[in-house]
């Protein structure tokens, strides 16, 4: 893979996708934000605009007759774009995606019907379960990546094993909410 794109390259690519960005490195530095973090922010913004484009392209393909199998095959192109050369690379990308999903789901403040003390957001049990499952998926992907990566560093397998145990705890906690979600699913079916 190539090195990280420059800030100017990232701004230019974002502009091509219709996202106008101004970068003030001096202002960022005054706020304690390094150029590397600015670059990471821009790179993630680029991921977002590309994902939005991919979503629209998938919708157009569905309207033109693509089915689930077609879209699943199309989704694998992300691995080609990331230049995955084998299973360890594929699991590295899956781990990266799962971990970022868990971070985002935990970081966004979703509204809900019941305010609860000590939780981010609200008392939305479904959001809580989604967060638990996303965290578990991240840890499981990390453990699988460690297991298949012959180049892993020392201690990586130990850390991944601990994370996998925590993932199972999170899945057990999420499973405790299953009856509530089944009831919600029944109610949702009755509303249409």
PDB file of C-alpha atoms in Angstrom:
ATOM      1  CA  UNK A   1       0.000   0.000   0.000  1.00  0.00           C
ATOM      2  CA  UNK A   2       1.057   3.588  -0.516  1.00  0.00           C
ATOM      3  CA  UNK A   3       1.801   6.045   2.229  1.00  0.00           C
ATOM      4  CA  UNK A   4      -0.944   8.148   3.766  1.00  0.00           C
ATOM      5  CA  UNK A   5      -2.296  10.772   1.390  1.00  0.00           C
ATOM      6  CA  UNK A   6      -1.277  14.346   2.036  1.00  0.00           C
ATOM      7  CA  UNK A   7      -3.718  16.834   3.492  1.00  0.00           C
ATOM      8  CA  UNK A   8      -3.900  18.582   0.108  1.00  0.00           C
ATOM      9  CA  UNK A   9      -4.639  15.271  -1.645  1.00  0.00           C
ATOM     10  CA  UNK A  10      -7.397  14.479   0.847  1.00  0.00           C
ATOM     11  CA  UNK A  11      -8.950  17.954   0.493  1.00  0.00           C
ATOM     12  CA  UNK A  12      -8.865  17.566  -3.301  1.00  0.00           C
ATOM     13  CA  UNK A  13     -10.552  14.155  -3.166  1.00  0.00           C
ATOM     14  CA  UNK A  14     -13.199  15.412  -0.755  1.00  0.00           C
ATOM     15  CA  UNK A  15     -13.837  18.311  -3.135  1.00  0.00           C
ATOM     16  CA  UNK A  16     -14.334  15.855  -6.029  1.00  0.00           C
ATOM     17  CA  UNK A  17     -17.090  14.187  -4.000  1.00  0.00           C
ATOM     18  CA  UNK A  18     -18.732  17.544  -3.293  1.00  0.00           C
ATOM     19  CA  UNK A  19     -17.462  18.102   0.259  1.00  0.00           C
ATOM     20  CA  UNK A  20     -15.811  21.510   0.558  1.00  0.00           C
ATOM     21  CA  UNK A  21     -13.201  21.570   3.336  1.00  0.00           C
ATOM     22  CA  UNK A  22     -10.961  24.317   4.624  1.00  0.00           C
ATOM     23  CA  UNK A  23      -7.938  23.339   6.683  1.00  0.00           C
ATOM     24  CA  UNK A  24      -6.350  25.652   9.239  1.00  0.00           C
ATOM     25  CA  UNK A  25      -3.302  23.826  10.570  1.00  0.00           C
ATOM     26  CA  UNK A  26      -2.267  26.760  12.777  1.00  0.00           C
ATOM     27  CA  UNK A  27      -5.718  26.875  14.364  1.00  0.00           C
ATOM     28  CA  UNK A  28      -5.696  23.104  14.778  1.00  0.00           C
ATOM     29  CA  UNK A  29      -2.272  23.258  16.434  1.00  0.00           C
ATOM     30  CA  UNK A  30      -3.532  25.962  18.795  1.00  0.00           C
ATOM     31  CA  UNK A  31      -6.303  23.523  19.795  1.00  0.00           C
ATOM     32  CA  UNK A  32      -3.751  20.757  20.347  1.00  0.00           C
ATOM     33  CA  UNK A  33      -4.610  18.893  17.136  1.00  0.00           C
ATOM     34  CA  UNK A  34      -1.585  17.580  15.245  1.00  0.00           C
ATOM     35  CA  UNK A  35      -1.338  17.562  11.441  1.00  0.00           C
ATOM     36  CA  UNK A  36      -1.476  13.748  11.625  1.00  0.00           C
ATOM     37  CA  UNK A  37      -4.812  13.917  13.449  1.00  0.00           C
ATOM     38  CA  UNK A  38      -6.103  16.465  10.924  1.00  0.00           C
ATOM     39  CA  UNK A  39      -5.086  14.032   8.184  1.00  0.00           C
ATOM     40  CA  UNK A  40      -6.861  11.170   9.977  1.00  0.00           C
ATOM     41  CA  UNK A  41     -10.015  13.283  10.310  1.00  0.00           C
ATOM     42  CA  UNK A  42      -9.940  14.131   6.616  1.00  0.00           C
ATOM     43  CA  UNK A  43      -9.313  10.493   5.695  1.00  0.00           C
ATOM     44  CA  UNK A  44     -12.334   9.411   7.738  1.00  0.00           C
ATOM     45  CA  UNK A  45     -14.427  12.149   6.139  1.00  0.00           C
ATOM     46  CA  UNK A  46     -13.346  10.709   2.788  1.00  0.00           C
ATOM     47  CA  UNK A  47     -14.445   7.242   3.925  1.00  0.00           C
ATOM     48  CA  UNK A  48     -17.828   8.763   4.799  1.00  0.00           C
ATOM     49  CA  UNK A  49     -18.358  10.430   1.419  1.00  0.00           C
ATOM     50  CA  UNK A  50     -17.224   7.288  -0.406  1.00  0.00           C
ATOM     51  CA  UNK A  51     -19.610   5.172   1.700  1.00  0.00           C
ATOM     52  CA  UNK A  52     -22.429   7.600   0.898  1.00  0.00           C
ATOM     53  CA  UNK A  53     -21.595   7.234  -2.795  1.00  0.00           C
ATOM     54  CA  UNK A  54     -21.482   3.429  -2.438  1.00  0.00           C
ATOM     55  CA  UNK A  55     -24.907   3.505  -0.759  1.00  0.00           C
ATOM     56  CA  UNK A  56     -26.385   5.507  -3.633  1.00  0.00           C
ATOM     57  CA  UNK A  57     -24.701   3.231  -6.204  1.00  0.00           C
ATOM     58  CA  UNK A  58     -26.119   0.133  -4.453  1.00  0.00           C
ATOM     59  CA  UNK A  59     -29.591   1.681  -4.422  1.00  0.00           C
ATOM     60  CA  UNK A  60     -29.322   2.377  -8.157  1.00  0.00           C
ATOM     61  CA  UNK A  61     -28.144  -1.209  -8.768  1.00  0.00           C
ATOM     62  CA  UNK A  62     -31.092  -2.578  -6.754  1.00  0.00           C
ATOM     63  CA  UNK A  63     -33.526  -0.457  -8.729  1.00  0.00           C
ATOM     64  CA  UNK A  64     -31.920  -1.880 -11.884  1.00  0.00           C
ATOM     65  CA  UNK A  65     -32.541  -5.447 -10.648  1.00  0.00           C
ATOM     66  CA  UNK A  66     -29.530  -6.395  -8.492  1.00  0.00           C
ATOM     67  CA  UNK A  67     -30.408  -8.844  -5.726  1.00  0.00           C
ATOM     68  CA  UNK A  68     -28.853  -9.576  -2.321  1.00  0.00           C
ATOM     69  CA  UNK A  69     -26.267 -11.951  -3.826  1.00  0.00           C
ATOM     70  CA  UNK A  70     -25.203  -9.254  -6.310  1.00  0.00           C
ATOM     71  CA  UNK A  71     -24.821  -6.645  -3.573  1.00  0.00           C
ATOM     72  CA  UNK A  72     -22.891  -9.100  -1.385  1.00  0.00           C
ATOM     73  CA  UNK A  73     -20.474  -9.684  -4.250  1.00  0.00           C
ATOM     74  CA  UNK A  74     -20.157  -5.941  -4.798  1.00  0.00           C
ATOM     75  CA  UNK A  75     -19.399  -5.413  -1.095  1.00  0.00           C
ATOM     76  CA  UNK A  76     -16.355  -7.676  -1.431  1.00  0.00           C
ATOM     77  CA  UNK A  77     -14.802  -5.087  -3.736  1.00  0.00           C
ATOM     78  CA  UNK A  78     -13.837  -3.161  -0.594  1.00  0.00           C
ATOM     79  CA  UNK A  79     -11.272  -5.889   0.094  1.00  0.00           C
ATOM     80  CA  UNK A  80      -9.860  -5.499  -3.419  1.00  0.00           C
ATOM     81  CA  UNK A  81      -9.724  -1.734  -2.939  1.00  0.00           C
ATOM     82  CA  UNK A  82      -7.846  -2.213   0.341  1.00  0.00           C
ATOM     83  CA  UNK A  83      -5.409  -4.526  -1.507  1.00  0.00           C
ATOM     84  CA  UNK A  84      -6.022  -7.472   0.799  1.00  0.00           C
ATOM     85  CA  UNK A  85      -3.544 -10.217  -0.089  1.00  0.00           C
ATOM     86  CA  UNK A  86      -4.799 -12.980   2.183  1.00  0.00           C
ATOM     87  CA  UNK A  87      -6.838 -13.963   5.199  1.00  0.00           C
ATOM     88  CA  UNK A  88      -4.773 -11.943   7.678  1.00  0.00           C
ATOM     89  CA  UNK A  89      -5.303  -8.787   5.574  1.00  0.00           C
ATOM     90  CA  UNK A  90      -9.016  -9.518   5.266  1.00  0.00           C
ATOM     91  CA  UNK A  91      -9.385  -9.957   9.029  1.00  0.00           C
ATOM     92  CA  UNK A  92      -7.336  -6.805   9.631  1.00  0.00           C
ATOM     93  CA  UNK A  93      -9.836  -4.833   7.526  1.00  0.00           C
ATOM     94  CA  UNK A  94     -12.834  -6.502   9.190  1.00  0.00           C
ATOM     95  CA  UNK A  95     -11.343  -5.769  12.615  1.00  0.00           C
ATOM     96  CA  UNK A  96     -10.743  -2.129  11.651  1.00  0.00           C
ATOM     97  CA  UNK A  97     -14.323  -1.747  10.403  1.00  0.00           C
ATOM     98  CA  UNK A  98     -15.856  -3.494  13.424  1.00  0.00           C
ATOM     99  CA  UNK A  99     -13.811  -1.453  15.877  1.00  0.00           C
ATOM    100  CA  UNK A 100     -14.747   1.833  14.190  1.00  0.00           C
ATOM    101  CA  UNK A 101     -18.419   0.749  14.196  1.00  0.00           C
ATOM    102  CA  UNK A 102     -18.238   0.059  17.932  1.00  0.00           C
ATOM    103  CA  UNK A 103     -16.550   3.432  18.531  1.00  0.00           C
ATOM    104  CA  UNK A 104     -19.153   5.331  16.522  1.00  0.00           C
ATOM    105  CA  UNK A 105     -22.165   3.550  18.006  1.00  0.00           C
ATOM    106  CA  UNK A 106     -20.808   4.196  21.499  1.00  0.00           C
ATOM    107  CA  UNK A 107     -19.900   7.796  20.732  1.00  0.00           C
ATOM    108  CA  UNK A 108     -23.151   9.001  19.166  1.00  0.00           C
ATOM    109  CA  UNK A 109     -25.817  10.280  21.527  1.00  0.00           C
ATOM    110  CA  UNK A 110     -29.084   8.644  20.485  1.00  0.00           C
ATOM    111  CA  UNK A 111     -32.369   9.840  21.907  1.00  0.00           C
ATOM    112  CA  UNK A 112     -34.782   7.421  23.464  1.00  0.00           C
ATOM    113  CA  UNK A 113     -38.026   7.158  25.369  1.00  0.00           C
ATOM    114  CA  UNK A 114     -36.692   6.659  28.901  1.00  0.00           C
ATOM    115  CA  UNK A 115     -33.890   8.752  30.399  1.00  0.00           C
ATOM    116  CA  UNK A 116     -31.574   6.568  32.465  1.00  0.00           C
ATOM    117  CA  UNK A 117     -28.902   7.643  34.834  1.00  0.00           C
ATOM    118  CA  UNK A 118     -25.332   6.522  34.166  1.00  0.00           C
ATOM    119  CA  UNK A 119     -25.745   5.707  30.471  1.00  0.00           C
ATOM    120  CA  UNK A 120     -24.683   7.654  27.429  1.00  0.00           C
ATOM    121  CA  UNK A 121     -27.792   8.868  25.674  1.00  0.00           C
ATOM    122  CA  UNK A 122     -31.009   7.479  26.957  1.00  0.00           C
ATOM    123  CA  UNK A 123     -32.841   4.448  28.140  1.00  0.00           C
ATOM    124  CA  UNK A 124     -33.220   2.983  24.685  1.00  0.00           C
ATOM    125  CA  UNK A 125     -32.630  -0.704  25.368  1.00  0.00           C
ATOM    126  CA  UNK A 126     -32.189  -1.502  21.675  1.00  0.00           C
ATOM    127  CA  UNK A 127     -29.332   1.025  21.419  1.00  0.00           C
ATOM    128  CA  UNK A 128     -27.740  -0.491  24.507  1.00  0.00           C
ATOM    129  CA  UNK A 129     -27.938  -3.951  22.937  1.00  0.00           C
ATOM    130  CA  UNK A 130     -26.553  -2.669  19.637  1.00  0.00           C
ATOM    131  CA  UNK A 131     -23.609  -1.146  21.507  1.00  0.00           C
ATOM    132  CA  UNK A 132     -22.933  -4.408  23.342  1.00  0.00           C
ATOM    133  CA  UNK A 133     -23.089  -6.452  20.155  1.00  0.00           C
ATOM    134  CA  UNK A 134     -20.891  -3.981  18.246  1.00  0.00           C
ATOM    135  CA  UNK A 135     -18.279  -4.091  21.017  1.00  0.00           C
ATOM    136  CA  UNK A 136     -18.421  -7.883  21.015  1.00  0.00           C
ATOM    137  CA  UNK A 137     -18.054  -8.009  17.225  1.00  0.00           C
ATOM    138  CA  UNK A 138     -15.011  -5.756  17.448  1.00  0.00           C
ATOM    139  CA  UNK A 139     -13.352  -7.964  20.059  1.00  0.00           C
ATOM    140  CA  UNK A 140     -14.192 -11.167  18.184  1.00  0.00           C
ATOM    141  CA  UNK A 141     -12.764  -9.762  14.939  1.00  0.00           C
ATOM    142  CA  UNK A 142      -9.633  -8.725  16.834  1.00  0.00           C
ATOM    143  CA  UNK A 143      -9.243 -12.229  18.248  1.00  0.00           C
ATOM    144  CA  UNK A 144      -9.738 -13.821  14.829  1.00  0.00           C
ATOM    145  CA  UNK A 145      -7.225 -11.448  13.249  1.00  0.00           C
ATOM    146  CA  UNK A 146      -4.687 -12.310  15.959  1.00  0.00           C
ATOM    147  CA  UNK A 147      -5.317 -16.022  15.430  1.00  0.00           C
ATOM    148  CA  UNK A 148      -4.693 -15.939  11.669  1.00  0.00           C
ATOM    149  CA  UNK A 149      -1.856 -13.403  11.652  1.00  0.00           C
ATOM    150  CA  UNK A 150       1.518 -15.168  11.697  1.00  0.00           C
ATOM    151  CA  UNK A 151       3.233 -11.769  11.960  1.00  0.00           C
ATOM    152  CA  UNK A 152       1.450 -10.733  15.169  1.00  0.00           C
ATOM    153  CA  UNK A 153       3.606  -9.215  17.868  1.00  0.00           C
ATOM    154  CA  UNK A 154       4.285 -10.663  21.270  1.00  0.00           C
ATOM    155  CA  UNK A 155       1.354 -10.359  23.658  1.00  0.00           C
ATOM    156  CA  UNK A 156      -1.182  -9.755  20.878  1.00  0.00           C
ATOM    157  CA  UNK A 157      -2.768 -13.198  21.276  1.00  0.00           C
ATOM    158  CA  UNK A 158      -3.003 -12.733  25.059  1.00  0.00           C
ATOM    159  CA  UNK A 159      -4.705  -9.359  24.643  1.00  0.00           C
ATOM    160  CA  UNK A 160      -7.024 -10.771  21.976  1.00  0.00           C
ATOM    161  CA  UNK A 161      -7.942 -13.671  24.273  1.00  0.00           C
ATOM    162  CA  UNK A 162      -8.882 -11.252  27.051  1.00  0.00           C
ATOM    163  CA  UNK A 163     -10.928  -9.202  24.589  1.00  0.00           C
ATOM    164  CA  UNK A 164     -12.674 -12.352  23.368  1.00  0.00           C
ATOM    165  CA  UNK A 165     -13.678 -13.241  26.932  1.00  0.00           C
ATOM    166  CA  UNK A 166     -15.072  -9.717  27.412  1.00  0.00           C
ATOM    167  CA  UNK A 167     -16.903 -10.093  24.098  1.00  0.00           C
ATOM    168  CA  UNK A 168     -18.677 -13.188  25.379  1.00  0.00           C
ATOM    169  CA  UNK A 169     -19.684 -11.253  28.513  1.00  0.00           C
ATOM    170  CA  UNK A 170     -21.113  -8.508  26.294  1.00  0.00           C
ATOM    171  CA  UNK A 171     -23.023 -11.037  24.178  1.00  0.00           C
ATOM    172  CA  UNK A 172     -24.489 -12.647  27.303  1.00  0.00           C
ATOM    173  CA  UNK A 173     -25.599  -9.221  28.527  1.00  0.00           C
ATOM    174  CA  UNK A 174     -27.111  -8.453  25.122  1.00  0.00           C
ATOM    175  CA  UNK A 175     -28.916 -11.806  25.083  1.00  0.00           C
ATOM    176  CA  UNK A 176     -30.647 -10.884  28.343  1.00  0.00           C
ATOM    177  CA  UNK A 177     -32.517  -8.187  26.405  1.00  0.00           C
ATOM    178  CA  UNK A 178     -33.767 -10.623  23.743  1.00  0.00           C
ATOM    179  CA  UNK A 179     -37.299 -10.992  25.205  1.00  0.00           C
ATOM    180  CA  UNK A 180     -37.742  -7.203  25.209  1.00  0.00           C
ATOM    181  CA  UNK A 181     -36.623  -6.998  21.592  1.00  0.00           C
ATOM    182  CA  UNK A 182     -38.919  -9.840  20.537  1.00  0.00           C
ATOM    183  CA  UNK A 183     -41.849  -7.954  22.086  1.00  0.00           C
ATOM    184  CA  UNK A 184     -40.765  -4.767  20.306  1.00  0.00           C
ATOM    185  CA  UNK A 185     -40.531  -6.699  17.044  1.00  0.00           C
ATOM    186  CA  UNK A 186     -44.091  -7.976  17.536  1.00  0.00           C
ATOM    187  CA  UNK A 187     -45.326  -4.434  18.190  1.00  0.00           C
ATOM    188  CA  UNK A 188     -43.509  -3.092  15.142  1.00  0.00           C
ATOM    189  CA  UNK A 189     -45.096  -5.743  12.893  1.00  0.00           C
ATOM    190  CA  UNK A 190     -48.553  -4.704  14.138  1.00  0.00           C
ATOM    191  CA  UNK A 191     -48.017  -1.037  13.209  1.00  0.00           C
ATOM    192  CA  UNK A 192     -47.909  -1.575   9.417  1.00  0.00           C
TER     193      UNK A 192
END
